[in-house]
PDB file of C-alpha atoms in Angstrom:
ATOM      1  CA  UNK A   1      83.280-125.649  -0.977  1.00 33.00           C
ATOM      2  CA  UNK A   2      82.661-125.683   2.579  1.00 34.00           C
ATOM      3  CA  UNK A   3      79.739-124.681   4.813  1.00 36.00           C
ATOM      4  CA  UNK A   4      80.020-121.196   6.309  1.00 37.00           C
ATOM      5  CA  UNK A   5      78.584-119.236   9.306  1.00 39.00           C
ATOM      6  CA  UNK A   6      78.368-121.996  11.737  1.00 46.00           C
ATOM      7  CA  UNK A   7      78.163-119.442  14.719  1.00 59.00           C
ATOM      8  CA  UNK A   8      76.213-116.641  12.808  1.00 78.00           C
ATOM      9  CA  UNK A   9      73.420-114.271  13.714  1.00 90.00           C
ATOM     10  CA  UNK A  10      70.276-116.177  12.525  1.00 93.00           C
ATOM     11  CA  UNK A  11      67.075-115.506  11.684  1.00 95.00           C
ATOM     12  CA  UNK A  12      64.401-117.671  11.915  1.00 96.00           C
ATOM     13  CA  UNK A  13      61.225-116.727   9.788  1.00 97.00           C
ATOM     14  CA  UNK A  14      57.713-118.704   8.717  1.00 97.00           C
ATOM     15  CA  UNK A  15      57.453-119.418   4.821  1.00 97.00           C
ATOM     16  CA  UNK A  16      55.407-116.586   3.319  1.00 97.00           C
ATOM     17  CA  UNK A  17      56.836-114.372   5.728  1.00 97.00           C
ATOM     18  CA  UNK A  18      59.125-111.340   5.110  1.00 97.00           C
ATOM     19  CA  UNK A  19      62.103-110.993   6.620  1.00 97.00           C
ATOM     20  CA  UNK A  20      64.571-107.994   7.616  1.00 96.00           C
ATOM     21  CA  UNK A  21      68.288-108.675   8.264  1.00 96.00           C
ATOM     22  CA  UNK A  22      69.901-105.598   9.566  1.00 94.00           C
ATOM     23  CA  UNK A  23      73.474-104.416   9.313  1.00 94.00           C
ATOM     24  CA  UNK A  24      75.824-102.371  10.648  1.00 92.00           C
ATOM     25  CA  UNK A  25      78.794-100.868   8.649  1.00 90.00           C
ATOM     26  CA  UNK A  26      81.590 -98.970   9.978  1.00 83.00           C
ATOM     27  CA  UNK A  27      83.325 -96.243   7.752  1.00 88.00           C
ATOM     28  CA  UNK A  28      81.417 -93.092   7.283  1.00 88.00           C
ATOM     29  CA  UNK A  29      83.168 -92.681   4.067  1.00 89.00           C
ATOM     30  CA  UNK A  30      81.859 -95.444   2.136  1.00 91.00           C
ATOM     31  CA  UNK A  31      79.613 -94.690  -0.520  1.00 91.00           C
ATOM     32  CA  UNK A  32      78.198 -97.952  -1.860  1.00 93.00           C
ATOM     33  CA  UNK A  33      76.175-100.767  -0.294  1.00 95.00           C
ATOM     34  CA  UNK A  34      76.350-104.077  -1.415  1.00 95.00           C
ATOM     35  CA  UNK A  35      74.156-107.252  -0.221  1.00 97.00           C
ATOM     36  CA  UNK A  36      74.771-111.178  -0.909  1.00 97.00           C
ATOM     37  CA  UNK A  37      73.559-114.146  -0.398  1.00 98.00           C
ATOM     38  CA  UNK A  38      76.163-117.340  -0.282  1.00 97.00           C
ATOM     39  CA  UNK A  39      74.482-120.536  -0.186  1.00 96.00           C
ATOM     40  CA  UNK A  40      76.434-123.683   1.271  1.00 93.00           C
ATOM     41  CA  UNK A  41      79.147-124.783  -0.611  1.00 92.00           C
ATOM     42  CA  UNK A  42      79.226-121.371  -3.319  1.00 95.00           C
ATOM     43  CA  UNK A  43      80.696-118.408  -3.323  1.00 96.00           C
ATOM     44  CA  UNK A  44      78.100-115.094  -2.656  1.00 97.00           C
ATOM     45  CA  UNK A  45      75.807-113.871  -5.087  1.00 96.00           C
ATOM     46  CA  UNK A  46      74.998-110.308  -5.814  1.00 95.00           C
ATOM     47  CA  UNK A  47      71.402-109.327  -5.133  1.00 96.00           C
ATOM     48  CA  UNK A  48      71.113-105.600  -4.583  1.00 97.00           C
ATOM     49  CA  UNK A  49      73.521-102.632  -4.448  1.00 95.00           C
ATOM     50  CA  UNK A  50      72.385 -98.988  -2.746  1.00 96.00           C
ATOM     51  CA  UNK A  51      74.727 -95.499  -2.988  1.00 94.00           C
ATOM     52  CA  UNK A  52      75.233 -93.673  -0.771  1.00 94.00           C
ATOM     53  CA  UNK A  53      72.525 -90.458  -2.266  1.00 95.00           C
ATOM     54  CA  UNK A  54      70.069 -93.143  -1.750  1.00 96.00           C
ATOM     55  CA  UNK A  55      67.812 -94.127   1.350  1.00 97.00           C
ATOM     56  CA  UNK A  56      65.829 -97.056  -0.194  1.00 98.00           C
ATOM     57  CA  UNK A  57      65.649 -99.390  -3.678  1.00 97.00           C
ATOM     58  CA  UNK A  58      63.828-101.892  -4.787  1.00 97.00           C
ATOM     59  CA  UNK A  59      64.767-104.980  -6.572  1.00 95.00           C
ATOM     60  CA  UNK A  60      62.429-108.061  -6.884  1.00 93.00           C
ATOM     61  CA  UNK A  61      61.100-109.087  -3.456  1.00 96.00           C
ATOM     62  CA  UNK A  62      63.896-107.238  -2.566  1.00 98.00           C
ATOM     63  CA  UNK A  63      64.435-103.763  -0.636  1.00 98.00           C
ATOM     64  CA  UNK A  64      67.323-102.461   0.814  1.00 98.00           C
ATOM     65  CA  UNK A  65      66.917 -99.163   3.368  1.00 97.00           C
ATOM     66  CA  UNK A  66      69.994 -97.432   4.173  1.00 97.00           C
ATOM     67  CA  UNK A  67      70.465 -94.898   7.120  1.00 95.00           C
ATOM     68  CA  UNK A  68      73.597 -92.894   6.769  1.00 93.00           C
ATOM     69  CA  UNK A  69      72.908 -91.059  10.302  1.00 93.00           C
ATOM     70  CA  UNK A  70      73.218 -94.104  12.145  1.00 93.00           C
ATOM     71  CA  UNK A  71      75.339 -96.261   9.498  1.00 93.00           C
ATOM     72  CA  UNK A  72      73.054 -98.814   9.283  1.00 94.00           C
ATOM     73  CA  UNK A  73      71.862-100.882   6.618  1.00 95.00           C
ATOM     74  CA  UNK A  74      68.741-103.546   5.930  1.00 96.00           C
ATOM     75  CA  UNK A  75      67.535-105.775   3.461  1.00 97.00           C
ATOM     76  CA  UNK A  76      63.930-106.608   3.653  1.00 98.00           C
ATOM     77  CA  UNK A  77      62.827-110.023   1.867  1.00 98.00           C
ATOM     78  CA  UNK A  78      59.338-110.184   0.898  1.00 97.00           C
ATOM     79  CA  UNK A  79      56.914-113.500   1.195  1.00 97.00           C
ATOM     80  CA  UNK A  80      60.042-115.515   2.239  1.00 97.00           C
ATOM     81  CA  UNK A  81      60.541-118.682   0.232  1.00 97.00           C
ATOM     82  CA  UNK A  82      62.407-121.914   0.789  1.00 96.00           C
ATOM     83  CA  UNK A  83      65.315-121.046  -1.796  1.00 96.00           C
ATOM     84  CA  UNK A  84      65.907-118.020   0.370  1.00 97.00           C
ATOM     85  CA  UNK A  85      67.538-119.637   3.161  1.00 97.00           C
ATOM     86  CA  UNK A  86      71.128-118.839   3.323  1.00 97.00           C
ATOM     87  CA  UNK A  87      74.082-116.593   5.043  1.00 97.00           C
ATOM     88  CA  UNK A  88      73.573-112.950   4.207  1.00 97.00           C
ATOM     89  CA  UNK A  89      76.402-110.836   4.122  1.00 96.00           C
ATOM     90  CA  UNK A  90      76.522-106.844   3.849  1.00 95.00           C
ATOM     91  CA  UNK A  91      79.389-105.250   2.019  1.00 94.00           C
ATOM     92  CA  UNK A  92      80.926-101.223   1.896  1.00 93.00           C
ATOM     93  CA  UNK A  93      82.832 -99.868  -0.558  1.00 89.00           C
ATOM     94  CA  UNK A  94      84.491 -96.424  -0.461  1.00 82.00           C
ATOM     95  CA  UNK A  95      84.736 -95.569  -4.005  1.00 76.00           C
ATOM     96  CA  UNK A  96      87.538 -98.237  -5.627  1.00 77.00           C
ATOM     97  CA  UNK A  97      86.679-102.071  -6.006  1.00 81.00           C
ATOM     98  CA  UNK A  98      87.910-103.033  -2.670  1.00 85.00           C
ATOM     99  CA  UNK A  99      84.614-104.421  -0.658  1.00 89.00           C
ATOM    100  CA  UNK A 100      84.855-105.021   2.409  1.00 91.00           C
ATOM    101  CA  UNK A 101      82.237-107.449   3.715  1.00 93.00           C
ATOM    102  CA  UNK A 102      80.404-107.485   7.347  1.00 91.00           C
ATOM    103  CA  UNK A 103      80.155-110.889   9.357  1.00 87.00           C
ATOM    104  CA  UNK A 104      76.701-112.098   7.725  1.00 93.00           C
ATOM    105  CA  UNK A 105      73.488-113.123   9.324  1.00 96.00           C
ATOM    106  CA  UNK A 106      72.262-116.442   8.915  1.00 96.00           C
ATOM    107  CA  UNK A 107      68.216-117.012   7.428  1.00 97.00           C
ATOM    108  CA  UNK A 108      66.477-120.285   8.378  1.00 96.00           C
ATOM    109  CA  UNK A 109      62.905-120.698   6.426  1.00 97.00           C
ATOM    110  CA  UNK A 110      60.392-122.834   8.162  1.00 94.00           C
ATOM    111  CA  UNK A 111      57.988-124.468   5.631  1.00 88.00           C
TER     112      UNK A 111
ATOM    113  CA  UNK B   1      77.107-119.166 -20.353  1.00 57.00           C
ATOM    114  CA  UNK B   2      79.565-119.811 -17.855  1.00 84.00           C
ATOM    115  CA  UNK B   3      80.741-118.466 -14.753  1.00 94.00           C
ATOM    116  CA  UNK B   4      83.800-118.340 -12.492  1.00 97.00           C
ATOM    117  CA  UNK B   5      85.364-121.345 -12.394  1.00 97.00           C
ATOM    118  CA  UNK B   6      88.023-122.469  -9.825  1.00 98.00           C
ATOM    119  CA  UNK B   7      90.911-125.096  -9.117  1.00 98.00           C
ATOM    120  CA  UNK B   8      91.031-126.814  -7.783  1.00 98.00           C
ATOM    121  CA  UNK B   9      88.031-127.237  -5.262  1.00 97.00           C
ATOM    122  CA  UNK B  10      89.954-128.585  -2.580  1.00 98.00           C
ATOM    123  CA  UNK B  11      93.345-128.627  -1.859  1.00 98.00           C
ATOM    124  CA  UNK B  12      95.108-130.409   1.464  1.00 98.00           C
ATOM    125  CA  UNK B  13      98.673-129.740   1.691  1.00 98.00           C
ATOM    126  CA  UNK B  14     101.432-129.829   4.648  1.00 98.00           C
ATOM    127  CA  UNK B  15     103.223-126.505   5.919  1.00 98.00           C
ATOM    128  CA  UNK B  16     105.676-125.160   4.308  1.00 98.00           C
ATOM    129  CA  UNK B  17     104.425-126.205   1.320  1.00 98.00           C
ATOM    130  CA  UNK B  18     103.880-124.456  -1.639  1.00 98.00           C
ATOM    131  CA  UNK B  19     100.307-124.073  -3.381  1.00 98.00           C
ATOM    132  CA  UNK B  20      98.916-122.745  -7.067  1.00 98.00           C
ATOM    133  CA  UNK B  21      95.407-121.907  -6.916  1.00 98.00           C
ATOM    134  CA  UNK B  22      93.372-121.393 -10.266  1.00 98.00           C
ATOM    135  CA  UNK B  23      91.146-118.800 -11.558  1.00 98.00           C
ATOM    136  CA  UNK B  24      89.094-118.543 -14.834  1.00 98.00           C
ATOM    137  CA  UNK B  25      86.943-115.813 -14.690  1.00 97.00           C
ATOM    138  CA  UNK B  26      83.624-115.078 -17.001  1.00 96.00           C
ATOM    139  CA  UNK B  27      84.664-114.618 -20.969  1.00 94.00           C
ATOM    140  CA  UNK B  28      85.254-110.886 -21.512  1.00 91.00           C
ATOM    141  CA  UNK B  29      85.524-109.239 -17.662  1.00 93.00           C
ATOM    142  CA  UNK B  30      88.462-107.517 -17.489  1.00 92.00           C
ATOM    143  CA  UNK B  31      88.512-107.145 -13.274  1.00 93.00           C
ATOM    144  CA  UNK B  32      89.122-109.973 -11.291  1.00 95.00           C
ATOM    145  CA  UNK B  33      89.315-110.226  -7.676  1.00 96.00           C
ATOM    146  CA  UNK B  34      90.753-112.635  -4.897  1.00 97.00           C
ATOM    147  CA  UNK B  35      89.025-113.155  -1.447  1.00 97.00           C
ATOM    148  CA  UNK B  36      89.798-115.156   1.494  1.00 98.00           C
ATOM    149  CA  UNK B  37      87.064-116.728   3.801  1.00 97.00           C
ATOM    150  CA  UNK B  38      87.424-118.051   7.212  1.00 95.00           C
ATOM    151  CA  UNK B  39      84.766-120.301   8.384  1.00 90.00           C
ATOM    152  CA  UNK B  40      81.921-118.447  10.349  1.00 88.00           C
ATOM    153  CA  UNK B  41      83.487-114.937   9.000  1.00 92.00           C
ATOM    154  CA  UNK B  42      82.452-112.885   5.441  1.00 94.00           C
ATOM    155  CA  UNK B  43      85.020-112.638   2.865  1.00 96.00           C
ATOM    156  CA  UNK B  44      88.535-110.814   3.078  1.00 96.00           C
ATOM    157  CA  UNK B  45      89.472-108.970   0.461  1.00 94.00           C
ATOM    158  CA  UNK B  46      93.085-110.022  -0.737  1.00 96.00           C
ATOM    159  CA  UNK B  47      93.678-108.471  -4.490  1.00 96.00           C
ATOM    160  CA  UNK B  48      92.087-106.996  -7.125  1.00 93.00           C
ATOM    161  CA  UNK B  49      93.505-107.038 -10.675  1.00 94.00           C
ATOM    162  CA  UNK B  50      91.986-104.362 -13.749  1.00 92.00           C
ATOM    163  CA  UNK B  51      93.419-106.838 -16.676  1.00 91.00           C
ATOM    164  CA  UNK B  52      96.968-107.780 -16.384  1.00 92.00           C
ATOM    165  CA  UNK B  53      97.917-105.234 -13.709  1.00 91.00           C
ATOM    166  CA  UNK B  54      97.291-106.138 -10.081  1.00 91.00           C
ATOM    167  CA  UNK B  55      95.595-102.204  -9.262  1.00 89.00           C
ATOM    168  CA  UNK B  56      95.260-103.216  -5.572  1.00 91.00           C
ATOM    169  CA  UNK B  57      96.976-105.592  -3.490  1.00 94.00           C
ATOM    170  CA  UNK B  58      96.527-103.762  -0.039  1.00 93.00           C
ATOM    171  CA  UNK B  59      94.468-107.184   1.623  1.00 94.00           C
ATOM    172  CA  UNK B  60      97.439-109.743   0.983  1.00 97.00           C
ATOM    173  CA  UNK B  61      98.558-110.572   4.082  1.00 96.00           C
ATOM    174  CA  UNK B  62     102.358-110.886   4.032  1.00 95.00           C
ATOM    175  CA  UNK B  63     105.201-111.686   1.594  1.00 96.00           C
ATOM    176  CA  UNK B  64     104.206-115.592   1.298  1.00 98.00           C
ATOM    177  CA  UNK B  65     101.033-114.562  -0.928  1.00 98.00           C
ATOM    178  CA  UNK B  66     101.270-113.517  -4.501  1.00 97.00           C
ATOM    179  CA  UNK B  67      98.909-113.483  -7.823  1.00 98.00           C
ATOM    180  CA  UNK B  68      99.359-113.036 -11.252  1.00 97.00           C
ATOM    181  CA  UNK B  69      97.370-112.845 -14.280  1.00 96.00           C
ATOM    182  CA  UNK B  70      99.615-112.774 -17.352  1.00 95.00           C
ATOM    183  CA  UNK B  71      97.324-112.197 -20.226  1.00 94.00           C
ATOM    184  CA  UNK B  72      94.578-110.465 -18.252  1.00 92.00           C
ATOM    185  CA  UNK B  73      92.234-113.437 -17.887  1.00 95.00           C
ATOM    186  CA  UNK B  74      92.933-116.550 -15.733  1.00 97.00           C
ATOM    187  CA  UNK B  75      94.325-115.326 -12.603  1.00 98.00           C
ATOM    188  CA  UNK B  76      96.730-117.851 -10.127  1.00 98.00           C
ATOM    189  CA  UNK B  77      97.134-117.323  -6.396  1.00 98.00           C
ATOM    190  CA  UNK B  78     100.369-118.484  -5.081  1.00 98.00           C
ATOM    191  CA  UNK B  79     101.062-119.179  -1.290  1.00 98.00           C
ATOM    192  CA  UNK B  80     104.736-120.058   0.124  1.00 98.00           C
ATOM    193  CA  UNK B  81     105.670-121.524   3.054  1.00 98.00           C
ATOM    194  CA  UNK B  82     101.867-122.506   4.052  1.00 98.00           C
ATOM    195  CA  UNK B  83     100.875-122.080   7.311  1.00 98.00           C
ATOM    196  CA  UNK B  84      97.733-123.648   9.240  1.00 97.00           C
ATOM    197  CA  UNK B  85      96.317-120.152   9.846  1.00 96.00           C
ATOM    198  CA  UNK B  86      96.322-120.008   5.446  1.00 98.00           C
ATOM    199  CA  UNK B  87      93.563-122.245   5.908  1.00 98.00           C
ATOM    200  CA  UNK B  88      90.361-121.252   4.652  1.00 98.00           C
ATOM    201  CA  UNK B  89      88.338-120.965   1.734  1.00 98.00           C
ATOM    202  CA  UNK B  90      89.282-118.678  -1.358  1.00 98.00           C
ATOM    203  CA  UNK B  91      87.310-117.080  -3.224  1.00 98.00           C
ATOM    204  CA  UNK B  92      87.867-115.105  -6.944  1.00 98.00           C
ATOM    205  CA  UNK B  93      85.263-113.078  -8.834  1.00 96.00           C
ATOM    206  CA  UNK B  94      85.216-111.116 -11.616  1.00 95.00           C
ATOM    207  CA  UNK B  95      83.254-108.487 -12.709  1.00 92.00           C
ATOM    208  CA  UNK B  96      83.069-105.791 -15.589  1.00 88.00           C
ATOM    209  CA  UNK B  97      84.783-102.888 -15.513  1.00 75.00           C
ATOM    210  CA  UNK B  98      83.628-100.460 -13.153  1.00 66.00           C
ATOM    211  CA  UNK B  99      80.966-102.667 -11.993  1.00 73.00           C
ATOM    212  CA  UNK B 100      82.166-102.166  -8.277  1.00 79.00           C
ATOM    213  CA  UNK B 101      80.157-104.812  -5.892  1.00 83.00           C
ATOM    214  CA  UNK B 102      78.188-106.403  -9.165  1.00 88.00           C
ATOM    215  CA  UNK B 103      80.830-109.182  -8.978  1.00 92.00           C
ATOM    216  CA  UNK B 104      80.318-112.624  -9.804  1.00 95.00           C
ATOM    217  CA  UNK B 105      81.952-115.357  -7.382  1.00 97.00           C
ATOM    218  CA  UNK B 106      82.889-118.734  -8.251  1.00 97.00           C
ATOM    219  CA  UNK B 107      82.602-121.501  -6.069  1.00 97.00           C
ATOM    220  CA  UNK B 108      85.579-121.268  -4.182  1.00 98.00           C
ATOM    221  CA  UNK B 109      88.751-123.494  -3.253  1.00 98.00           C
ATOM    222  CA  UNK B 110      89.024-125.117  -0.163  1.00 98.00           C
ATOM    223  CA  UNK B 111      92.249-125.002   1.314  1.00 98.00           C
ATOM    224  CA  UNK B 112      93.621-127.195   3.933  1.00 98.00           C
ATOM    225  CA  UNK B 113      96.881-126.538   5.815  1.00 98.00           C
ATOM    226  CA  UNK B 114      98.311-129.694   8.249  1.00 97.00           C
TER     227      UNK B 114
END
């Protein structure tokens, strides 16, 4: 694989930390929120998923808080850890299995 | 147990070639989907296939792009006529059915147009 997001948004946070990468999407008719994380060299990994009936859910160290009003999603990391550094990348779906993803954020850990 | 394997992980060809790319998804999910990623830039979505039959090919980009999966399992991207702009990294995952965004990725081939 290849490294990805070379000119991303980044985020910068302290270890132990918690972090909040926030997204914008862009079709009022999507109905389910996706978020991944893609590590160098891999392909993205699912961590949470949100519908649309939904304003906030909870995974572990994980929340994701989605405002329909303004179209704008965030993921909220809790007690940031090492592992956690990679591109983050928000993802709509309108109600078939055709995601589209949004340009991704970048999270740097400082130990 | 295994994931999403692809191949191969890197490919470097000349344009106009032609290229196969490989996909064998997780044992048992029947949907399998094809992505494109351009460095710095999320994934594109290309195809999506619900066993053998491709249910939505809306993201290929033109004519030169095709996939098939024969027996509804390992899925093969085919590119003609390669152009430098075809370079990027592509991505399959597959997923259970009506699993929407719980997709699992594999790791991607590289591909290199010159």
């Amino acid at each position: 694989g290849e490294s990805v997001g070379l000119h991303l948004p980044t985020l910068s946070v302290q270890e132990g930390d918690n972090s909040i990468i926030n997204c914008a999407y862009s079709n009022s008719a999507s109905d389910y929120f996706i978020w991944y994380k893609q590590e160098s060299g891999k392909g993205p990994q699912f961590i949470i998923d949100i519908r649309s009936n939904m304003d906030k859910r909870q995974g572990q160290r994980v929340t994701v808080l989605l405002n329909k009003t303004v179209k704008h999603l965030s993921l909220q990391i809790a007690a940031t850890q090492p592992g956690d550094s990679a591109v983050y990348f928000c993802a709509e779906n309108t109600g078939g299995f055709k995601t589209i993803f949004g340009a991704g954020t970048r999270l740097f850990v400082k130990a | 147990g295994a994931g999403v394997s692809q191949t191969p992980s890197n490919k470097v060809t000349e344009k106009g070639k032609y290229v196969e790319l490989r996909c064998d998804p997780i044992s048992g999910h029947t949907a399998l989907y094809w992505y494109r990623q351009s460095l710095g830039q999320g994934p594109e979505f290309l195809i999506y296939f619900q066993g053998t039959g491709a249910a939505d090919d809306s993201g290929l980009p033109n004519d030169r792009f095709f996939a098939v999966r024969p027996e509804g399992s390992v899925s093969t991207l085919k590119i003609q006529r390669t152009e430098r702009g075809d370079s990027a990294v592509y991505l399959c995952a597959s997923s259970l059915n009506e699993a929407r965004g719980r997709v699992f990725f594999g790791p991607g081939t590289r591909l290199t147009v010159l």
